[in-house]
Tab-separated table of C-alpha atoms and ligand atoms in Angstrom:
chain	number	residue	atom	x	y	z
A	246	UNK	CA	-46.208	22.407	22.250
A	247	UNK	CA	-44.172	24.405	19.760
A	248	UNK	CA	-44.212	21.366	17.495
A	249	UNK	CA	-47.980	21.050	17.585
A	250	UNK	CA	-48.346	24.720	16.823
A	251	UNK	CA	-46.153	24.208	13.786
A	252	UNK	CA	-48.119	21.147	12.743
A	253	UNK	CA	-51.108	23.424	12.585
A	254	UNK	CA	-49.254	25.992	10.535
A	255	UNK	CA	-49.298	24.197	7.246
A	256	UNK	CA	-53.021	23.606	7.636
A	257	UNK	CA	-53.845	27.253	8.157
A	258	UNK	CA	-54.520	29.066	4.922
A	259	UNK	CA	-53.981	32.399	6.655
A	260	UNK	CA	-50.366	31.633	7.346
A	261	UNK	CA	-48.755	32.769	4.188
A	262	UNK	CA	-45.356	32.991	2.681
A	263	UNK	CA	-44.849	36.424	4.192
A	264	UNK	CA	-44.373	34.771	7.557
A	265	UNK	CA	-41.681	32.378	6.443
A	266	UNK	CA	-38.795	34.437	7.635
A	267	UNK	CA	-40.329	35.004	11.077
A	268	UNK	CA	-41.287	31.396	11.578
A	269	UNK	CA	-37.937	30.026	10.520
A	270	UNK	CA	-36.123	32.543	12.686
A	271	UNK	CA	-38.241	31.504	15.650
A	272	UNK	CA	-37.709	27.793	15.146
A	273	UNK	CA	-33.968	28.166	14.718
A	274	UNK	CA	-33.812	30.305	17.846
A	275	UNK	CA	-35.642	27.684	19.843
A	276	UNK	CA	-33.340	24.971	18.540
A	277	UNK	CA	-30.327	27.004	19.451
A	278	UNK	CA	-31.635	27.801	22.906
A	279	UNK	CA	-32.381	24.149	23.564
A	280	UNK	CA	-29.091	23.054	21.984
A	281	UNK	CA	-30.948	20.622	19.793
A	282	UNK	CA	-30.645	20.546	16.086
A	283	UNK	CA	-30.567	17.202	14.346
A	284	UNK	CA	-33.133	15.638	16.678
A	285	UNK	CA	-35.335	18.675	16.960
A	286	UNK	CA	-39.053	17.894	16.938
A	287	UNK	CA	-39.680	21.167	15.102
A	288	UNK	CA	-37.740	20.350	11.974
A	289	UNK	CA	-40.247	18.231	10.169
A	290	UNK	CA	-43.368	20.307	10.901
A	291	UNK	CA	-41.483	23.370	9.682
A	292	UNK	CA	-40.445	21.502	6.563
A	293	UNK	CA	-44.039	20.537	5.811
A	294	UNK	CA	-44.922	24.170	5.991
A	295	UNK	CA	-42.018	25.344	3.829
A	296	UNK	CA	-42.508	22.871	0.986
A	297	UNK	CA	-45.744	24.638	0.160
A	298	UNK	CA	-43.810	27.802	-0.656
A	299	UNK	CA	-40.691	26.650	-2.468
A	300	UNK	CA	-39.720	29.865	-4.163
A	301	UNK	CA	-40.402	32.072	-1.138
A	302	UNK	CA	-38.506	29.645	1.076
A	303	UNK	CA	-35.440	29.633	-1.134
A	304	UNK	CA	-35.707	33.406	-1.447
A	305	UNK	CA	-35.406	33.734	2.308
A	306	UNK	CA	-32.696	31.118	2.785
A	307	UNK	CA	-30.561	32.474	-0.047
A	308	UNK	CA	-31.180	36.099	0.832
A	309	UNK	CA	-28.463	38.530	1.757
A	310	UNK	CA	-29.508	38.421	5.386
A	311	UNK	CA	-29.480	34.653	5.871
A	312	UNK	CA	-27.447	33.208	2.992
A	313	UNK	CA	-24.214	32.823	4.935
A	314	UNK	CA	-25.557	31.908	8.352
A	315	UNK	CA	-24.452	28.454	9.347
A	316	UNK	CA	-27.553	27.368	11.175
A	317	UNK	CA	-29.734	28.442	8.234
A	318	UNK	CA	-27.456	26.607	5.828
A	319	UNK	CA	-27.668	23.408	7.833
A	320	UNK	CA	-31.429	23.609	8.013
A	321	UNK	CA	-31.770	24.196	4.282
A	322	UNK	CA	-29.508	21.244	3.617
A	323	UNK	CA	-31.805	19.122	5.762
A	324	UNK	CA	-34.760	20.374	3.715
A	325	UNK	CA	-33.119	19.764	0.356
A	326	UNK	CA	-32.173	16.202	1.326
A	327	UNK	CA	-35.602	15.345	2.701
A	328	UNK	CA	-37.746	12.899	0.666
A	329	UNK	CA	-40.776	15.205	0.899
A	330	UNK	CA	-38.958	18.198	-0.595
A	331	UNK	CA	-39.448	17.640	-4.321
A	332	UNK	CA	-40.983	21.104	-4.669
A	333	UNK	CA	-37.938	22.738	-3.089
A	334	UNK	CA	-35.512	20.669	-5.151
A	335	UNK	CA	-37.326	21.557	-8.371
A	336	UNK	CA	-37.268	25.221	-7.452
A	337	UNK	CA	-33.605	25.064	-6.504
A	338	UNK	CA	-32.815	23.977	-10.058
A	339	UNK	CA	-34.088	27.391	-11.159
A	340	UNK	CA	-31.647	29.155	-8.861
A	341	UNK	CA	-28.513	28.681	-10.961
A	342	UNK	CA	-27.992	32.409	-11.346
A	343	UNK	CA	-28.485	33.021	-7.661
A	344	UNK	CA	-25.898	30.352	-6.851
A	345	UNK	CA	-23.554	31.921	-9.350
A	346	UNK	CA	-23.896	35.295	-7.632
A	347	UNK	CA	-23.301	33.718	-4.264
A	348	UNK	CA	-20.081	32.139	-5.506
A	349	UNK	CA	-18.728	35.169	-7.290
A	350	UNK	CA	-19.414	37.795	-4.661
A	351	UNK	CA	-21.615	39.531	-7.173
A	352	UNK	CA	-23.956	40.436	-4.307
A	353	UNK	CA	-22.182	43.247	-2.518
A	354	UNK	CA	-24.817	43.202	0.189
A	355	UNK	CA	-23.635	39.950	1.666
A	356	UNK	CA	-21.664	40.565	4.822
A	357	UNK	CA	-18.024	39.783	4.084
A	358	UNK	CA	-17.745	37.934	7.376
A	359	UNK	CA	-20.098	35.398	5.881
A	360	UNK	CA	-18.344	35.195	2.556
A	361	UNK	CA	-16.505	31.918	3.075
A	362	UNK	CA	-19.600	30.328	4.492
A	363	UNK	CA	-21.617	31.659	1.579
A	364	UNK	CA	-19.231	30.100	-0.937
A	365	UNK	CA	-19.280	26.861	0.976
A	366	UNK	CA	-23.051	26.880	1.082
A	367	UNK	CA	-23.421	27.649	-2.629
A	368	UNK	CA	-21.097	24.748	-3.484
A	369	UNK	CA	-23.002	22.503	-1.110
A	370	UNK	CA	-26.278	23.304	-2.865
A	371	UNK	CA	-24.753	22.796	-6.307
A	372	UNK	CA	-23.468	19.420	-5.146
A	373	UNK	CA	-26.880	18.427	-3.825
A	374	UNK	CA	-28.526	19.427	-7.100
A	375	UNK	CA	-25.987	17.600	-9.266
A	376	UNK	CA	-26.377	14.447	-7.177
A	377	UNK	CA	-30.071	14.560	-7.977
A	378	UNK	CA	-29.850	15.749	-11.563
A	379	UNK	CA	-26.709	14.895	-13.501
A	380	UNK	CA	-27.490	17.089	-16.506
A	381	UNK	CA	-28.409	20.258	-14.653
A	382	UNK	CA	-24.936	21.766	-14.310
A	383	UNK	CA	-24.333	21.372	-18.045
A	384	UNK	CA	-27.017	24.029	-18.591
A	385	UNK	CA	-25.512	26.494	-16.116
A	386	UNK	CA	-22.653	27.890	-18.135
A	387	UNK	CA	-21.610	30.671	-15.767
A	388	UNK	CA	-21.813	28.532	-12.702
A	389	UNK	CA	-19.875	25.685	-14.274
A	390	UNK	CA	-17.158	28.005	-15.518
A	391	UNK	CA	-16.865	29.663	-12.109
A	392	UNK	CA	-16.442	26.359	-10.315
A	393	UNK	CA	-13.979	25.150	-12.909
A	394	UNK	CA	-11.944	28.356	-12.625
A	395	UNK	CA	-12.013	28.033	-8.868
A	396	UNK	CA	-10.531	24.555	-9.141
A	397	UNK	CA	-7.902	25.764	-11.584
A	398	UNK	CA	-6.802	28.751	-9.546
A	399	UNK	CA	-3.467	28.474	-7.778
A	400	UNK	CA	-4.907	30.361	-4.857
A	401	UNK	CA	-7.473	27.642	-4.228
A	402	UNK	CA	-4.854	24.913	-4.093
A	403	UNK	CA	-2.544	26.950	-1.888
A	404	UNK	CA	-5.330	27.632	0.583
A	405	UNK	CA	-6.638	24.104	0.743
A	406	UNK	CA	-3.289	22.392	1.093
A	407	UNK	CA	-2.877	23.859	4.550
A	408	UNK	CA	-5.318	22.977	7.256
A	409	UNK	CA	-4.531	26.035	9.339
A	410	UNK	CA	-5.794	28.428	6.674
A	411	UNK	CA	-9.208	26.806	6.347
A	412	UNK	CA	-11.950	26.462	8.899
A	413	UNK	CA	-12.599	22.905	9.938
A	414	UNK	CA	-16.082	22.881	8.462
A	415	UNK	CA	-14.689	23.955	5.092
A	416	UNK	CA	-12.091	21.209	4.757
A	417	UNK	CA	-14.455	19.324	2.509
A	418	UNK	CA	-14.533	22.058	-0.131
A	419	UNK	CA	-11.958	20.490	-2.487
A	420	UNK	CA	-13.809	17.207	-2.383
A	421	UNK	CA	-17.102	18.953	-3.071
A	422	UNK	CA	-15.607	20.813	-6.034
A	423	UNK	CA	-14.082	17.649	-7.490
A	424	UNK	CA	-17.319	15.801	-6.927
A	425	UNK	CA	-19.326	18.498	-8.725
A	426	UNK	CA	-16.952	18.673	-11.684
A	427	UNK	CA	-16.687	14.894	-11.921
A	428	UNK	CA	-20.424	14.553	-12.001
A	429	UNK	CA	-20.514	17.039	-14.882
A	430	UNK	CA	-17.764	15.096	-16.624
A	431	UNK	CA	-19.686	11.842	-16.318
A	432	UNK	CA	-22.422	13.303	-18.498
A	433	UNK	CA	-19.882	15.036	-20.762
A	434	UNK	CA	-17.035	12.567	-21.224
A	435	UNK	CA	-15.763	14.394	-24.285
A	436	UNK	CA	-14.528	17.191	-22.083
A	437	UNK	CA	-11.252	15.361	-21.632
A	438	UNK	CA	-9.377	18.471	-20.565
A	439	UNK	CA	-11.638	18.713	-17.524
A	440	UNK	CA	-10.697	15.188	-16.470
A	441	UNK	CA	-7.050	16.144	-16.913
A	442	UNK	CA	-7.554	19.195	-14.709
A	443	UNK	CA	-9.042	17.014	-12.004
A	444	UNK	CA	-5.703	15.202	-11.717
A	445	UNK	CA	-4.592	18.209	-9.680
A	446	UNK	CA	-6.395	16.463	-6.840
A	447	UNK	CA	-3.404	14.152	-6.554
A	448	UNK	CA	-0.850	16.945	-6.370
A	449	UNK	CA	0.329	18.050	-2.972
A	450	UNK	CA	-1.578	17.229	0.139
A	451	UNK	CA	-5.239	17.935	0.280
A	452	UNK	CA	-6.929	17.184	3.545
A	453	UNK	CA	-9.770	15.158	2.015
A	454	UNK	CA	-9.215	11.931	0.140
A	455	UNK	CA	-10.301	11.486	-3.444
A	456	UNK	CA	-10.975	7.781	-3.369
A	457	UNK	CA	-14.142	8.204	-5.468
A	458	UNK	CA	-12.058	9.802	-8.217
A	459	UNK	CA	-9.513	6.965	-8.159
A	460	UNK	CA	-12.324	4.444	-8.369
A	461	UNK	CA	-13.967	6.234	-11.268
A	462	UNK	CA	-10.691	6.283	-13.202
A	463	UNK	CA	-9.823	2.669	-12.415
A	464	UNK	CA	-13.263	1.155	-12.848
A	465	UNK	CA	-15.201	3.325	-15.273
A	466	UNK	CA	-12.694	5.145	-17.474
A	467	UNK	CA	-10.132	2.345	-17.744
A	468	UNK	CA	-12.603	-0.513	-18.022
A	469	UNK	CA	-15.564	0.887	-19.905
A	470	UNK	CA	-14.491	3.856	-22.032
A	471	UNK	CA	-14.081	3.120	-25.726
A	472	UNK	CA	-10.764	2.751	-27.546
A	473	UNK	CA	-11.711	5.920	-29.505
A	474	UNK	CA	-12.028	7.887	-26.277
A	475	UNK	CA	-8.683	6.572	-25.113
A	476	UNK	CA	-6.978	7.475	-28.375
A	477	UNK	CA	-8.412	10.981	-28.098
A	478	UNK	CA	-7.267	11.236	-24.492
A	479	UNK	CA	-3.835	10.162	-25.578
A	480	UNK	CA	-3.533	12.722	-28.335
A	481	UNK	CA	-4.818	15.447	-26.017
A	482	UNK	CA	-2.215	14.331	-23.536
A	483	UNK	CA	0.558	14.615	-26.122
A	484	UNK	CA	-0.462	18.203	-26.863
A	485	UNK	CA	-0.548	19.037	-23.180
A	486	UNK	CA	2.745	17.266	-22.660
A	487	UNK	CA	4.389	19.633	-25.119
A	488	UNK	CA	2.971	22.676	-23.378
A	489	UNK	CA	5.748	23.985	-21.151
A	490	UNK	CA	3.337	26.062	-19.078
A	491	UNK	CA	1.727	22.923	-17.649
A	492	UNK	CA	3.392	21.636	-14.507
A	493	UNK	CA	5.306	18.360	-14.693
A	494	UNK	CA	3.463	16.812	-11.807
A	495	UNK	CA	0.113	17.242	-13.536
A	496	UNK	CA	1.489	15.588	-16.675
A	497	UNK	CA	2.829	12.721	-14.588
A	498	UNK	CA	-0.535	12.291	-12.860
A	499	UNK	CA	-2.472	12.216	-16.129
A	500	UNK	CA	-0.143	9.537	-17.368
A	501	UNK	CA	-0.291	7.587	-14.111
A	502	UNK	CA	-4.005	7.819	-13.372
A	503	UNK	CA	-5.631	8.058	-16.802
A	504	UNK	CA	-3.487	7.042	-19.754
A	505	UNK	CA	-1.606	4.049	-18.361
A	506	UNK	CA	-4.559	2.365	-16.575
A	507	UNK	CA	-6.808	2.946	-19.605
A	508	UNK	CA	-4.320	1.471	-22.002
A	509	UNK	CA	-3.475	-1.443	-19.714
A	510	UNK	CA	-7.137	-2.340	-19.392
A	511	UNK	CA	-7.595	-2.272	-23.162
A	512	UNK	CA	-4.512	-4.401	-23.766
A	513	UNK	CA	-5.717	-6.931	-21.228
A	514	UNK	CA	-9.005	-7.131	-23.059
A	515	UNK	CA	-7.311	-7.637	-26.404
A	516	UNK	CA	-8.323	-4.240	-27.749
A	517	UNK	CA	-4.678	-3.386	-28.279
A	518	UNK	CA	-4.813	-3.104	-32.060
A	519	UNK	CA	-7.821	-0.832	-32.000
A	520	UNK	CA	-6.019	1.376	-29.582
A	521	UNK	CA	-2.626	1.463	-31.216
A	522	UNK	CA	-3.735	2.481	-34.612
A	523	UNK	CA	-6.769	3.051	-36.700
A	524	UNK	CA	-4.676	2.057	-39.684
A	525	UNK	CA	-5.099	-1.449	-41.107
A	526	UNK	CA	-1.428	-2.246	-40.506
A	527	UNK	CA	-0.523	-1.077	-37.050
A	528	UNK	CA	3.181	-1.774	-37.309
A	529	UNK	CA	3.791	0.886	-39.946
A	530	UNK	CA	5.136	4.072	-38.454
A	531	UNK	CA	2.570	6.731	-38.946
A	532	UNK	CA	1.591	9.841	-37.089
A	533	UNK	CA	-1.587	8.039	-36.116
A	534	UNK	CA	0.210	5.177	-34.500
A	535	UNK	CA	0.266	6.000	-30.845
A	536	UNK	CA	3.317	3.910	-30.109
A	537	UNK	CA	5.380	5.997	-32.478
A	538	UNK	CA	3.792	9.167	-31.180
A	539	UNK	CA	4.684	8.127	-27.693
A	540	UNK	CA	8.277	7.327	-28.567
A	541	UNK	CA	8.845	10.356	-30.743
A	542	UNK	CA	7.024	13.022	-28.816
A	543	UNK	CA	6.806	11.952	-25.208
A	544	UNK	CA	9.952	9.919	-24.612
A	545	UNK	CA	12.265	11.919	-26.885
A	546	UNK	CA	10.686	15.326	-26.971
A	547	UNK	CA	13.977	17.009	-27.898
A	548	UNK	CA	14.515	15.084	-31.133
B	691	NAG	C1	-32.591	18.220	-14.739
B	691	NAG	O1	-32.127	19.468	-15.187
B	691	NAG	C2	-32.452	19.755	-16.530
B	691	NAG	C3	-31.725	21.032	-16.919
B	691	NAG	O2	-31.898	22.047	-16.010
B	691	NAG	C4	-33.968	19.861	-16.651
B	691	NAG	O3	-34.332	20.177	-17.976
B	691	NAG	C5	-34.583	18.535	-16.231
B	691	NAG	O4	-35.973	18.621	-16.223
B	691	NAG	C6	-34.101	18.117	-14.841
B	691	NAG	N1	-34.503	16.766	-14.566
B	691	NAG	C7	-35.189	16.436	-13.507
B	691	NAG	C8	-35.515	15.003	-13.381
B	691	NAG	O5	-35.512	17.256	-12.661
B	692	NAG	C1	-35.088	13.198	-9.934
B	692	NAG	C2	-34.514	12.641	-8.685
B	692	NAG	O1	-33.523	11.938	-8.700
B	692	NAG	N1	-35.141	12.969	-7.577
B	692	NAG	C3	-34.683	12.517	-6.280
B	692	NAG	C4	-33.837	13.532	-5.581
B	692	NAG	O2	-33.474	13.095	-4.277
B	692	NAG	C5	-34.541	12.772	-3.437
B	692	NAG	C6	-33.994	12.351	-2.099
B	692	NAG	O3	-33.015	13.213	-1.638
B	692	NAG	C7	-35.422	11.701	-4.049
B	692	NAG	O4	-36.519	11.450	-3.210
B	692	NAG	C8	-35.879	12.156	-5.415
B	692	NAG	O5	-36.632	11.155	-6.027
């Protein structure tokens, strides 16, 4: 019965956006009372109603009162992933600032008890948007910088290396962050330092696996990136190698996961000369010859 009432809802002009909060609250209460969620018969009728009011819907779901509530988050994720929800997805792309506020605690009104969930939820939404639109994050400077800083903070790595300090449902956060940043990198492959930073995923013990990152490095970077890109990556690596503030393990990972596989793939394909030097005679020692750079600056850095 409740489902048929909802089916009617999106046909009734009198039911307006002002009722969104009440209706959603009611439906989620019913689901909770009946202990049904994924298979609930109310989900789709409610969705058909909500997609008519994308901005009001997102306003309610990302509001200070509901933004960090798990059941609301799960329902919105269902909506955002649904094939009928183009209107919501388009509107969500306009919410970059809102997502930024949610991630940076710039909304003091959010209950602190919901803070972790709010961060998780904001990252989840960013991930869903980037999966759908690979260029979107490149236009969200603040958001991108915040997520990148999060990944580069020691605190983040300390927290997520221990499963007892993170709620079970938040174990996926490192993988979500890497996935978001990698998707940005794929559209901005000249941001080599970002790819280097992502090699922190292989330091220590994160709970999630980063198989997709390994595959990207092995298949895409090593096998399809140009010799010019690889030369640039190498010279960026040499600079980073000489920076004593960068931890050894990160340097080792960049070498192991990016530089060596990339160079090996090029050598196998006979691109060796292009890679080694852009000079016409690659065997002459020159600062541009990466073999001599490697020997002089990486293997014998004290000379
Ligand atoms: C993706 O995002 C960009 C930047 O926000 C926007 O201009 C573009 O229209 C979006 N593309 C699609 C297919 O939604
Ligand atoms: C532009 C784009 O890729 N849109 C897709 C986003 O994802 C939904 C499904 O989740 C597709 O139906 C859209 O076509």
